[in-house]
mmCIF file of C-alpha atoms in Angstrom:
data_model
loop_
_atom_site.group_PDB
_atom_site.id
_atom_site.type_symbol
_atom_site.label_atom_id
_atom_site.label_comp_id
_atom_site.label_asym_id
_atom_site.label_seq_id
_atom_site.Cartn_x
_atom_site.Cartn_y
_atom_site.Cartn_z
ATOM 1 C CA UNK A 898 10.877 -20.136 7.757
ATOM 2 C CA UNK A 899 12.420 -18.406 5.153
ATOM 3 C CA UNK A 900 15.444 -16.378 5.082
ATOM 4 C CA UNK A 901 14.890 -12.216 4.472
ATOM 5 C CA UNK A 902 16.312 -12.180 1.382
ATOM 6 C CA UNK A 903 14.088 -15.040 -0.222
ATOM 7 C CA UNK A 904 11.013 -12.725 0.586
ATOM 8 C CA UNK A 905 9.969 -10.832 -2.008
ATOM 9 C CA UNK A 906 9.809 -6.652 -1.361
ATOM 10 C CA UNK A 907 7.657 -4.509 -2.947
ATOM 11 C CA UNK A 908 7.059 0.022 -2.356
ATOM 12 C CA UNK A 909 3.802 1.184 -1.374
ATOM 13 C CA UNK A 910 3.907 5.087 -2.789
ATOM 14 C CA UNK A 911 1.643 7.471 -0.721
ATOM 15 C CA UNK A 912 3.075 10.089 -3.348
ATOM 16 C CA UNK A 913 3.901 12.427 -0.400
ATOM 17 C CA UNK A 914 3.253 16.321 -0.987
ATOM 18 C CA UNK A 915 5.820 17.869 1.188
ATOM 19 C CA UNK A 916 5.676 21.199 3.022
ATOM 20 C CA UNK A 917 7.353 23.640 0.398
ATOM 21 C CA UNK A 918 6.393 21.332 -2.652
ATOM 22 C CA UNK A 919 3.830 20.383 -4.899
ATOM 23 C CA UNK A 920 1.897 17.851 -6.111
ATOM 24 C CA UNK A 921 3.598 18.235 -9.516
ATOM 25 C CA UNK A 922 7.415 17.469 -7.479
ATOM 26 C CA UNK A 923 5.084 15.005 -5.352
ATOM 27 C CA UNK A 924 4.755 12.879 -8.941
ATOM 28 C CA UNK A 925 8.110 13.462 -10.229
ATOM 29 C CA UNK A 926 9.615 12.184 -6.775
ATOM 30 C CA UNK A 927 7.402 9.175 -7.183
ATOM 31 C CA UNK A 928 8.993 8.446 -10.829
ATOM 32 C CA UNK A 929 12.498 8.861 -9.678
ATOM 33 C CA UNK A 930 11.769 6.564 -6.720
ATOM 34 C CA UNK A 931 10.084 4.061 -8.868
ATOM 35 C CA UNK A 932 13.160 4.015 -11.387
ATOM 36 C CA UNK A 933 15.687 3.506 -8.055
ATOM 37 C CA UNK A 934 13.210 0.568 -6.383
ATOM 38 C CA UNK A 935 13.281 -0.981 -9.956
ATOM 39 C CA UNK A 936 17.285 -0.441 -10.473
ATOM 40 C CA UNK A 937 17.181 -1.994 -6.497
ATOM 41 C CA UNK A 938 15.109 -5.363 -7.447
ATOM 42 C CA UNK A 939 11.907 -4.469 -5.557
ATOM 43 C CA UNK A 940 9.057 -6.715 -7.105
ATOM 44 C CA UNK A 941 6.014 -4.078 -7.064
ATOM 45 C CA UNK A 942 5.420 -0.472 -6.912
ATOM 46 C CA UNK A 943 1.698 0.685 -5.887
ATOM 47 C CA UNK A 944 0.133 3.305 -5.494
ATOM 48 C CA UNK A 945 -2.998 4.300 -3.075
ATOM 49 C CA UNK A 946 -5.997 6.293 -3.558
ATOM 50 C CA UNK A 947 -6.823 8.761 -1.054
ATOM 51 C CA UNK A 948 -9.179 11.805 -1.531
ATOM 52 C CA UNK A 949 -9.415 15.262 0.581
ATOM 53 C CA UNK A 950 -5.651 14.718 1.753
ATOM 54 C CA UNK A 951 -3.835 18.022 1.483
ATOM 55 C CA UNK A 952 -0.414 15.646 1.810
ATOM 56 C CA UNK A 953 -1.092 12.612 -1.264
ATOM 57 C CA UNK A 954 -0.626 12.970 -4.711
ATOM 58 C CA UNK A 955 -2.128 9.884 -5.728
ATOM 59 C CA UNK A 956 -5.534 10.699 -6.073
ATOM 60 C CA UNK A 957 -6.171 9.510 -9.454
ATOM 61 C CA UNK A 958 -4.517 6.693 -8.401
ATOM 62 C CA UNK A 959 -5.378 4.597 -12.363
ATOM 63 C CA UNK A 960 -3.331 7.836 -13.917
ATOM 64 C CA UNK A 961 -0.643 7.898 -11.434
ATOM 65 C CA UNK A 962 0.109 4.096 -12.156
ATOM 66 C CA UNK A 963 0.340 4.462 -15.988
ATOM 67 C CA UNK A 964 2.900 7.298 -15.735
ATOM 68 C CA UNK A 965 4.841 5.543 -13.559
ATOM 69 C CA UNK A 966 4.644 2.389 -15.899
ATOM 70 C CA UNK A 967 5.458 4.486 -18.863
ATOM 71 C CA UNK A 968 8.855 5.645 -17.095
ATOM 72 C CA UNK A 969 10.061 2.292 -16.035
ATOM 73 C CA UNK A 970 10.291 -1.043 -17.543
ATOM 74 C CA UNK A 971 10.159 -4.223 -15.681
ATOM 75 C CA UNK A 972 8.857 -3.641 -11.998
ATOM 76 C CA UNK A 973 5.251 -4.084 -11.364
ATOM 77 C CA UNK A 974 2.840 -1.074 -10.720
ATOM 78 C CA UNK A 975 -0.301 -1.311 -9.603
ATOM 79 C CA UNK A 976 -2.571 0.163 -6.702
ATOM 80 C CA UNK A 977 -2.536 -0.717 -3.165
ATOM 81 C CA UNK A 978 -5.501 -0.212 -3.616
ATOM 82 C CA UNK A 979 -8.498 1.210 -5.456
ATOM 83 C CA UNK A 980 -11.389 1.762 -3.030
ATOM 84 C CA UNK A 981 -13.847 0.000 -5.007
ATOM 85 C CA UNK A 982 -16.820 0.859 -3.009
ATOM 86 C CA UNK A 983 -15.657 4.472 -5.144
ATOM 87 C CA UNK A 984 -16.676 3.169 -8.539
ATOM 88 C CA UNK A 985 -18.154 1.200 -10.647
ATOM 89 C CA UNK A 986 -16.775 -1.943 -11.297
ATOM 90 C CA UNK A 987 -16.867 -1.001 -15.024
ATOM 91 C CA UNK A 988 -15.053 1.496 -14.836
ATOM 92 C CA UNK A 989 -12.414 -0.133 -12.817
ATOM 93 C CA UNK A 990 -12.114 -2.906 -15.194
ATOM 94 C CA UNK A 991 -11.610 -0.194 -18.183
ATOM 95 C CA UNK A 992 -8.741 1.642 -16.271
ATOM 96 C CA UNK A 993 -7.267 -1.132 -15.643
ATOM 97 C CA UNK A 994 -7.924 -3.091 -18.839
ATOM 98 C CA UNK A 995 -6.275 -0.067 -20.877
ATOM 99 C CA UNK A 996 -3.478 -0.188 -17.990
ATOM 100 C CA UNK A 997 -2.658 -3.923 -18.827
ATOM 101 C CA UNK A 998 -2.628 -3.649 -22.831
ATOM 102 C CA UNK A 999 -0.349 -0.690 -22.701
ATOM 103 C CA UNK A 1000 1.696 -2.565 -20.054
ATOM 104 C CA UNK A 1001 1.153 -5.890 -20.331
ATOM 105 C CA UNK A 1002 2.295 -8.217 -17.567
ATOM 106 C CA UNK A 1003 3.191 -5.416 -15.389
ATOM 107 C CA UNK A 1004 -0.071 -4.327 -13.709
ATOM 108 C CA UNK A 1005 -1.580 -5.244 -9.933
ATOM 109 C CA UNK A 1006 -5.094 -4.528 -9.339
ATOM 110 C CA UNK A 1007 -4.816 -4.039 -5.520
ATOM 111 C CA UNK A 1008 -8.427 -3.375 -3.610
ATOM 112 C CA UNK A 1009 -10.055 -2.078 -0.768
ATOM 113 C CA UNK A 1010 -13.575 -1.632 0.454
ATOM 114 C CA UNK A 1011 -12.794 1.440 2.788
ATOM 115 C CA UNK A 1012 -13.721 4.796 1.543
ATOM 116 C CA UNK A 1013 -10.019 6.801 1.491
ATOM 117 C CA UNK A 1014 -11.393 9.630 2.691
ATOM 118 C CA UNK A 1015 -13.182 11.677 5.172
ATOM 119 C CA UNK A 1016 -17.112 11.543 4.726
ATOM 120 C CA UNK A 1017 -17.765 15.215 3.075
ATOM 121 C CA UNK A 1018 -15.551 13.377 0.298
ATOM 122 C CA UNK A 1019 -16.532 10.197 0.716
ATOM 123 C CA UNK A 1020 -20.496 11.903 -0.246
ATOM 124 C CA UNK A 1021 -19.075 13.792 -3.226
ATOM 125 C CA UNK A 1022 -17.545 10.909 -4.617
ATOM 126 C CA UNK A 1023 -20.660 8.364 -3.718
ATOM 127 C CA UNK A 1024 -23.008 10.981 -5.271
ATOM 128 C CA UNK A 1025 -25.007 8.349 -7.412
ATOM 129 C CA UNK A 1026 -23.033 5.315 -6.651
ATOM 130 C CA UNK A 1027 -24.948 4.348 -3.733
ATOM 131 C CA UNK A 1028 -22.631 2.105 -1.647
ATOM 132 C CA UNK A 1029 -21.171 2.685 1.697
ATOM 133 C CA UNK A 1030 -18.705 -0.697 1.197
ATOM 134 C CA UNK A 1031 -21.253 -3.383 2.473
ATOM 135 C CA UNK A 1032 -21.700 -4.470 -0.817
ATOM 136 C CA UNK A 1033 -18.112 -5.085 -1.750
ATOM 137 C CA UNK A 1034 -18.433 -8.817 -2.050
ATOM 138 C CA UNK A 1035 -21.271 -8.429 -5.338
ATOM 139 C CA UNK A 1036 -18.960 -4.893 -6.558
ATOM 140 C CA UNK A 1037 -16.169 -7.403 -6.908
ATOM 141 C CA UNK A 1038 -17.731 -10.341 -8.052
ATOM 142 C CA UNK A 1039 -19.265 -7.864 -11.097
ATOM 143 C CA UNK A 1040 -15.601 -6.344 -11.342
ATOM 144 C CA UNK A 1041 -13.834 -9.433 -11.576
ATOM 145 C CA UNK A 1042 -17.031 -10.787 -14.005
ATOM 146 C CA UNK A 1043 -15.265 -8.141 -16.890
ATOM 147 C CA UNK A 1044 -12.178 -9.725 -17.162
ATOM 148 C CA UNK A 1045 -13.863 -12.898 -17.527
ATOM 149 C CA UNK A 1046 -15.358 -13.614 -21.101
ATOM 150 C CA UNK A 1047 -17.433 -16.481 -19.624
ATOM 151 C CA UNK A 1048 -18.703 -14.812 -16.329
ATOM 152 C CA UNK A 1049 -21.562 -13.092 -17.797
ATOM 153 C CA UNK A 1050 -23.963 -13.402 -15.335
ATOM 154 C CA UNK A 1051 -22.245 -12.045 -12.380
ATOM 155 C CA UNK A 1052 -22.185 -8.422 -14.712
ATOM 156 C CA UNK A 1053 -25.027 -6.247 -16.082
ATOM 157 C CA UNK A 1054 -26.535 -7.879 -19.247
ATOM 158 C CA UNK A 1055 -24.983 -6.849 -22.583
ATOM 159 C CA UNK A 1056 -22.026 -4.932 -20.545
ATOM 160 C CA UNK A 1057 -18.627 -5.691 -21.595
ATOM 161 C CA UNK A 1058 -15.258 -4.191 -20.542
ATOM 162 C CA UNK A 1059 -13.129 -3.007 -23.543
ATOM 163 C CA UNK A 1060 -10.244 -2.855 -23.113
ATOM 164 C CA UNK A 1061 -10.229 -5.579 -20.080
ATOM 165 C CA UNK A 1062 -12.482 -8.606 -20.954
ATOM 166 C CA UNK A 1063 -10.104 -11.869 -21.768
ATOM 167 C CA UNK A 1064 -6.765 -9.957 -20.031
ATOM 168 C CA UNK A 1065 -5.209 -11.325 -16.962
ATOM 169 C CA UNK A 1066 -4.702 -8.172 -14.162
ATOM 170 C CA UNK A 1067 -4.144 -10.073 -10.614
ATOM 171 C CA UNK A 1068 -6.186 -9.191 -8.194
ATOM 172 C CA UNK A 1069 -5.294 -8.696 -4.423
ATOM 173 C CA UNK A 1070 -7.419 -7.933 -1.777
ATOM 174 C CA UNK A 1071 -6.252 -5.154 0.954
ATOM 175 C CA UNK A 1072 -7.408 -4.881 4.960
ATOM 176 C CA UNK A 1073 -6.947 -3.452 7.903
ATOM 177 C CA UNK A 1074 -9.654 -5.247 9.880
ATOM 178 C CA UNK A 1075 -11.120 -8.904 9.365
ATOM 179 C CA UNK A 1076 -13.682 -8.441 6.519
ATOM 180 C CA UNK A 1077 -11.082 -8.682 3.484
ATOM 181 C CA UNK A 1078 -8.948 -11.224 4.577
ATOM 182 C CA UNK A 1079 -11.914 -13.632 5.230
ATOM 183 C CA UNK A 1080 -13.106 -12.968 1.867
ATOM 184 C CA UNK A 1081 -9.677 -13.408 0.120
ATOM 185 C CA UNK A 1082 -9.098 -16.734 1.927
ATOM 186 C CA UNK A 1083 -12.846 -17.801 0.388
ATOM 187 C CA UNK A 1084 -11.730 -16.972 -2.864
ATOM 188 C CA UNK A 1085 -8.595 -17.957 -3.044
ATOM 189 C CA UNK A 1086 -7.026 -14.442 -3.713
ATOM 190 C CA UNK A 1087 -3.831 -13.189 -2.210
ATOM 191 C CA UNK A 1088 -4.006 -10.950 0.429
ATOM 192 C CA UNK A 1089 -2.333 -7.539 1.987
ATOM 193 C CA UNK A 1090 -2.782 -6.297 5.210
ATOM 194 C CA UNK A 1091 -2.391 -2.590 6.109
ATOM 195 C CA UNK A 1092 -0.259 -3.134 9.049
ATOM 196 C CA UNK A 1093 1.418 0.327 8.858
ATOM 197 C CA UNK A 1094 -1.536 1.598 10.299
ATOM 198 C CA UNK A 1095 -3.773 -1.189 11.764
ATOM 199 C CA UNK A 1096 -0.979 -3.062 13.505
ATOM 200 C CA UNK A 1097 -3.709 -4.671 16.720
ATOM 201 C CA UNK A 1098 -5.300 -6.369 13.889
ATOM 202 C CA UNK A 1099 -2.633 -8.191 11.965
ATOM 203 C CA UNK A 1100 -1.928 -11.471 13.248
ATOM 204 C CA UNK A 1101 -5.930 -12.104 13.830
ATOM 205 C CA UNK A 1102 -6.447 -11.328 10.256
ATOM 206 C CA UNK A 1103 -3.369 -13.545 8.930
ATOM 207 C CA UNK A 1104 -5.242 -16.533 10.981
ATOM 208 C CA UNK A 1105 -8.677 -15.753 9.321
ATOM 209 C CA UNK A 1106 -6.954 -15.731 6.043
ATOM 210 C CA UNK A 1107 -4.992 -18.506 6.219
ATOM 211 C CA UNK A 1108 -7.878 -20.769 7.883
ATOM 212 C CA UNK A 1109 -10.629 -19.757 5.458
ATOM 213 C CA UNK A 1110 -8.466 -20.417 2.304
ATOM 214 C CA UNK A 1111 -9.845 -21.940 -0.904
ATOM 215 C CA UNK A 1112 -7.556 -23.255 -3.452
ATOM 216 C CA UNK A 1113 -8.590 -21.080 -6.445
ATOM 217 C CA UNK A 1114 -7.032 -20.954 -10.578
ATOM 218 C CA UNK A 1115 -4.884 -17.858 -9.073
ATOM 219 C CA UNK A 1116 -3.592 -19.471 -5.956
ATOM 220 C CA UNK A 1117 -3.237 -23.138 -4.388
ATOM 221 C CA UNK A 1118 -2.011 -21.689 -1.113
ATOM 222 C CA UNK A 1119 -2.525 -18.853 0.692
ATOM 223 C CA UNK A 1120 -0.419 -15.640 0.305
ATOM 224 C CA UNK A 1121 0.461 -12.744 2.393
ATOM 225 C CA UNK A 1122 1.705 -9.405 1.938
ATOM 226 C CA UNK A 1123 2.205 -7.779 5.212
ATOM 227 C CA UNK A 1124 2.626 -4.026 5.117
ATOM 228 C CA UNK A 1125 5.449 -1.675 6.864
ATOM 229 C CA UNK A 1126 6.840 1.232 7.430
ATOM 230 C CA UNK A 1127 10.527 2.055 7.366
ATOM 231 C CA UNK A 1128 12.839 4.338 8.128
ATOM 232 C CA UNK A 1129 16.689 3.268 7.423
ATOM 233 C CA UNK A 1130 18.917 5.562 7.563
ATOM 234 C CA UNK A 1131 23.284 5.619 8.017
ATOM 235 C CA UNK A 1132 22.817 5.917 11.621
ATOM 236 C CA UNK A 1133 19.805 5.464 14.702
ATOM 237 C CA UNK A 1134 19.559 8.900 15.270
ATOM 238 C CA UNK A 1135 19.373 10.200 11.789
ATOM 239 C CA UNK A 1136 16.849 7.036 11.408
ATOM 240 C CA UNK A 1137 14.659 8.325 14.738
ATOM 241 C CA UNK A 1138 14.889 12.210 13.148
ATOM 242 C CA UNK A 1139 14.273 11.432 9.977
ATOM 243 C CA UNK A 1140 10.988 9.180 11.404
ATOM 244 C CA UNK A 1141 9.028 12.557 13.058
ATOM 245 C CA UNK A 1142 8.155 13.604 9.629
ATOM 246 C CA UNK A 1143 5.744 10.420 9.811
ATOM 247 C CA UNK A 1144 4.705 11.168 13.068
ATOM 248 C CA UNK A 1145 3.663 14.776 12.868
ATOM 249 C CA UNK A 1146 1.706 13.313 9.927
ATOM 250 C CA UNK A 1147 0.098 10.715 11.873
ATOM 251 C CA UNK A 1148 -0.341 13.444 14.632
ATOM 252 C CA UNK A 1149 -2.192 15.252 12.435
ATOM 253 C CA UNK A 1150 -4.819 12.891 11.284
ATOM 254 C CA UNK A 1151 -5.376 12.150 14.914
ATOM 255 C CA UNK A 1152 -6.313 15.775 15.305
ATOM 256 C CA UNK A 1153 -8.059 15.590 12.059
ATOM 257 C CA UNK A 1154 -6.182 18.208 10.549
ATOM 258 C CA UNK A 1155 -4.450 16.731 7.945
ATOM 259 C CA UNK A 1156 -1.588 18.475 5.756
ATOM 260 C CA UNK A 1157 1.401 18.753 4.088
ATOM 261 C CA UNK A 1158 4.261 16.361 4.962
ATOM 262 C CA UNK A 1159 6.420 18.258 7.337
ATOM 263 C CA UNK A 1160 10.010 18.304 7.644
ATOM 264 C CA UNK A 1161 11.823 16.354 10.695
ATOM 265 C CA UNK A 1162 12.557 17.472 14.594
ATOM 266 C CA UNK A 1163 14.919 16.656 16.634
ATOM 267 C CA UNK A 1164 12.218 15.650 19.503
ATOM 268 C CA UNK A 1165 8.282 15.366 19.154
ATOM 269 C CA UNK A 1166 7.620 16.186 22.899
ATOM 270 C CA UNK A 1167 6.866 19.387 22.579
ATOM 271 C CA UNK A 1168 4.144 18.970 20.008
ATOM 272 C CA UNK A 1169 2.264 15.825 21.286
ATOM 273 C CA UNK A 1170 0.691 15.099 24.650
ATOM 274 C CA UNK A 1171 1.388 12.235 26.581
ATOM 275 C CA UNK A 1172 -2.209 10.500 25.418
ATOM 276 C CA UNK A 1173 -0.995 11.698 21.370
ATOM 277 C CA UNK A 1174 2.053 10.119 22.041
ATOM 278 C CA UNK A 1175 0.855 6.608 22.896
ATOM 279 C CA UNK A 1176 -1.788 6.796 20.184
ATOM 280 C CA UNK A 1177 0.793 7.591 17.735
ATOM 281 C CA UNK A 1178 3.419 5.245 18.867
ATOM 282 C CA UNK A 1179 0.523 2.725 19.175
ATOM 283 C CA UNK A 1180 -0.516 2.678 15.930
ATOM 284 C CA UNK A 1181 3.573 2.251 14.789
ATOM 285 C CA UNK A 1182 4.220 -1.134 15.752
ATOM 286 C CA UNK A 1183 5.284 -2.257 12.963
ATOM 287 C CA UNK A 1184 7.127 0.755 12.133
ATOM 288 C CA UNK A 1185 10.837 -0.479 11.350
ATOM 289 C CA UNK A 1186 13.289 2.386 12.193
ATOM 290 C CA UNK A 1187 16.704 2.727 12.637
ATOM 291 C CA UNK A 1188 20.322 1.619 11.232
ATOM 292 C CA UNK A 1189 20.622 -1.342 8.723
ATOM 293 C CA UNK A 1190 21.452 -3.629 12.084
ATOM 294 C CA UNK A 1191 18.870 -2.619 14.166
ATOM 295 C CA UNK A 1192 16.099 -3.097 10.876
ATOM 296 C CA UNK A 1193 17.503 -6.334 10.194
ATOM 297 C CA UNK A 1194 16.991 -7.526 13.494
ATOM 298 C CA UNK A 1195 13.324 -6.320 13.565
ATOM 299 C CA UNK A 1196 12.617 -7.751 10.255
ATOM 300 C CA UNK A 1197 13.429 -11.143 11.596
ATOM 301 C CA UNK A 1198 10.919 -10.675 14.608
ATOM 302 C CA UNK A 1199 8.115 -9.968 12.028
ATOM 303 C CA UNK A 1200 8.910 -12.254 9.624
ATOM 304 C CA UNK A 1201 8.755 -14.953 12.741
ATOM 305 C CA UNK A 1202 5.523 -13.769 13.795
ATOM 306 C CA UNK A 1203 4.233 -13.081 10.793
ATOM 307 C CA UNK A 1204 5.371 -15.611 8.107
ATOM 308 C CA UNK A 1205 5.057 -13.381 5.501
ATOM 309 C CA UNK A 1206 4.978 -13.916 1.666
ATOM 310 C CA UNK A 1207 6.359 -10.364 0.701
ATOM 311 C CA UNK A 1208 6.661 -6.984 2.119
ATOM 312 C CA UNK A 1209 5.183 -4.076 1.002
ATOM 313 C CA UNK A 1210 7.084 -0.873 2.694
ATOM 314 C CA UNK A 1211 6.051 3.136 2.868
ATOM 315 C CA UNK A 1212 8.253 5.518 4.141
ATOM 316 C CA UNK A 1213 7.186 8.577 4.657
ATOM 317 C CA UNK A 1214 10.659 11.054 4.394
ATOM 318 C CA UNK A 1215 10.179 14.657 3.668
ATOM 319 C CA UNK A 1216 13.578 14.745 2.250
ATOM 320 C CA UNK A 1217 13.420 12.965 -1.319
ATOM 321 C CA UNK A 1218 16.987 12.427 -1.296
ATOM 322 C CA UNK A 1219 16.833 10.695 2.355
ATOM 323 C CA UNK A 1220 14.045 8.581 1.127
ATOM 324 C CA UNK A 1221 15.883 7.204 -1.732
ATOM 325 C CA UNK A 1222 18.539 6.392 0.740
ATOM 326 C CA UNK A 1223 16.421 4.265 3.044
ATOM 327 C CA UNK A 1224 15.105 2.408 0.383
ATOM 328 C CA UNK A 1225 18.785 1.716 -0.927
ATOM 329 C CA UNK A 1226 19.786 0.599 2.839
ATOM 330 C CA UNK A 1227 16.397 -1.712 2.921
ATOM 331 C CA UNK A 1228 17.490 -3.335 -0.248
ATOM 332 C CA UNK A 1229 20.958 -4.310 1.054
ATOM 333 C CA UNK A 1230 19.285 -5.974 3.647
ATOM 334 C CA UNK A 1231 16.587 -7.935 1.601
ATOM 335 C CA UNK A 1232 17.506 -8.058 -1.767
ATOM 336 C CA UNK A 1233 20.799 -8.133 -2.556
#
């Protein structure tokens, strides 16, 4: 098993609008913290696409990544993920294409087959695409057909991607249930799970993975990013305060009544019920919050059960300042 520190850790960027903010300091925050998990030797720094969220900045998730590129210089950005079953795979392949020749060597093509969105959105984004996901498998096959010159038949005849045919942009497939990771383990692809939200499913979808693998010209062994949330902080109790912000948010979607990140409390019982409460908790298993000790000692429980490849951590802090802390206090513990 390897130690913490040899594992690889990576920021997943939900470019948090704030109560009292914007999504214009939303994008600057997610610069600055880019700049810091670069300075701090974090591998990657993605992005995710959601839509109709009052609370994410990230919508335009392919424009997002290229300003963050532009202001840093050697830490990988990419998207965690594009919802491919919202675009063509042409288009995709173009974004991206143009995102690797500006940056080259620096760009993840991270994807999902879940919509990102509630389904009013969901239909105004679909208008004329015609897929609800189940077609994901022949979307991908076309998308990944554009970066290769002599995959013509899996893509439209005559249809070329330029910029993107010939250039190398890894591609990782992202879950939350079983569907992905079986299909990454058939095609030899790496694999992330959302675990910072679909914790029940984890371990069964690490086993499908790993079981189904193919050896592939990207990978000869399987390879797993699991996905956290953090919350690291000087002490516990600033740690467990500064964690609410996440669970009001959580709270919210729950209620489906999303919003604006709001700032921390000193206790949540007073705004959730007892049935809220062990929804929200439920879905934070693998929430990791508390004092450098205490999230040391929990990363070594999930990297046992897990056997993870790389993290990939959110934290969602409504202070910017506090978030940049806890990413500074994770890094002492895995990085440095």
């Amino acid at each position: 098993m390897n130690k913490l520190q040899d594992i690889p850790v990576s920021v997943l960027d939900l470019a948090p609008i704030v109560e009292g903010g914007s999504a214009a300091d939303a994008l600057r925050n997610a610069l600055d913290l880019a700049r810091h998990a670069e300075r701090w030797g974090y591998r990657r720094y993605w992005l995710a696409e959601h839509h109709n969220m009052p609370g994410i900045a990230s919508s335009a998730t392919s424009v997002v990544i290229g300003h963050v590129a532009a202001g840093t210089k050697s830490i990988r950005v990419g998207s965690g993920g594009i919802m491919l079953p919202n675009h063509a795979p042409l288009m995709i392949a173009e974004q991206f294409g143009t995102l690797e020749s500006l940056f080259p060597g620096r760009i993840d093509l991270g994807l999902g087959r879940a919509p990102g969105s509630d389904q009013p959105a969901s239909r105004a984004i679909r208008r004329g695409l015609g897929s609800d996901g189940s077609d994901f498998p022949e979307q991908l096959a076309e998308l990944r057909a554009y970066f290769e010159p002599g995959a013509a038949n899996s893509r439209p005849p005559g249809v070329r991607a330029v910029p993107g045919e010939g250039l190398s942009v890894p591609i990782w497939l992202l879950g939350s249930s079983g569907f992905s990771a079986r299909l990454a383990g058939q095609l030899g692809l790496p694999f992330a799970f959302a675990s910072h939200f679909a914790p029940d499913y984890l371990l069964p979808a690490l086993h499908l993975y790993r079981s189904s693998f193919q050896p592939s010209a990207e990978l000869d062994k399987p390879y797993v990013m699991v996905g956290l949330s953090a919350v690291v902080a000087d002490t516990a109790e600033e740690a467990r305060r500064l964690a609410t912000s996440a669970q009001q948010q959580a709270l919210s979607l729950i209620r489906g009544r999303p919003g604006k990140l709001k700032p921390p409390v000193d206790s949540m019982e007073e705004l959730w019920s007892p049935q809220e409460r062990a929804l929200v908790l439920g879905r934070q298993q693998y929430a990791v919050v508390g004092d450098q000790a205490a999230v040391r000692e929990r990363m070594e429980q999930i990297q046992e059960e897990t056997g993870a490849d790389e993290w990939i951590v959110t934290s969602q802090i409504y202070d910017h300042a506090a978030r940049l802390r806890s990413y500074e206090l994770l890094a002492e513990i895995l990085i440095r």
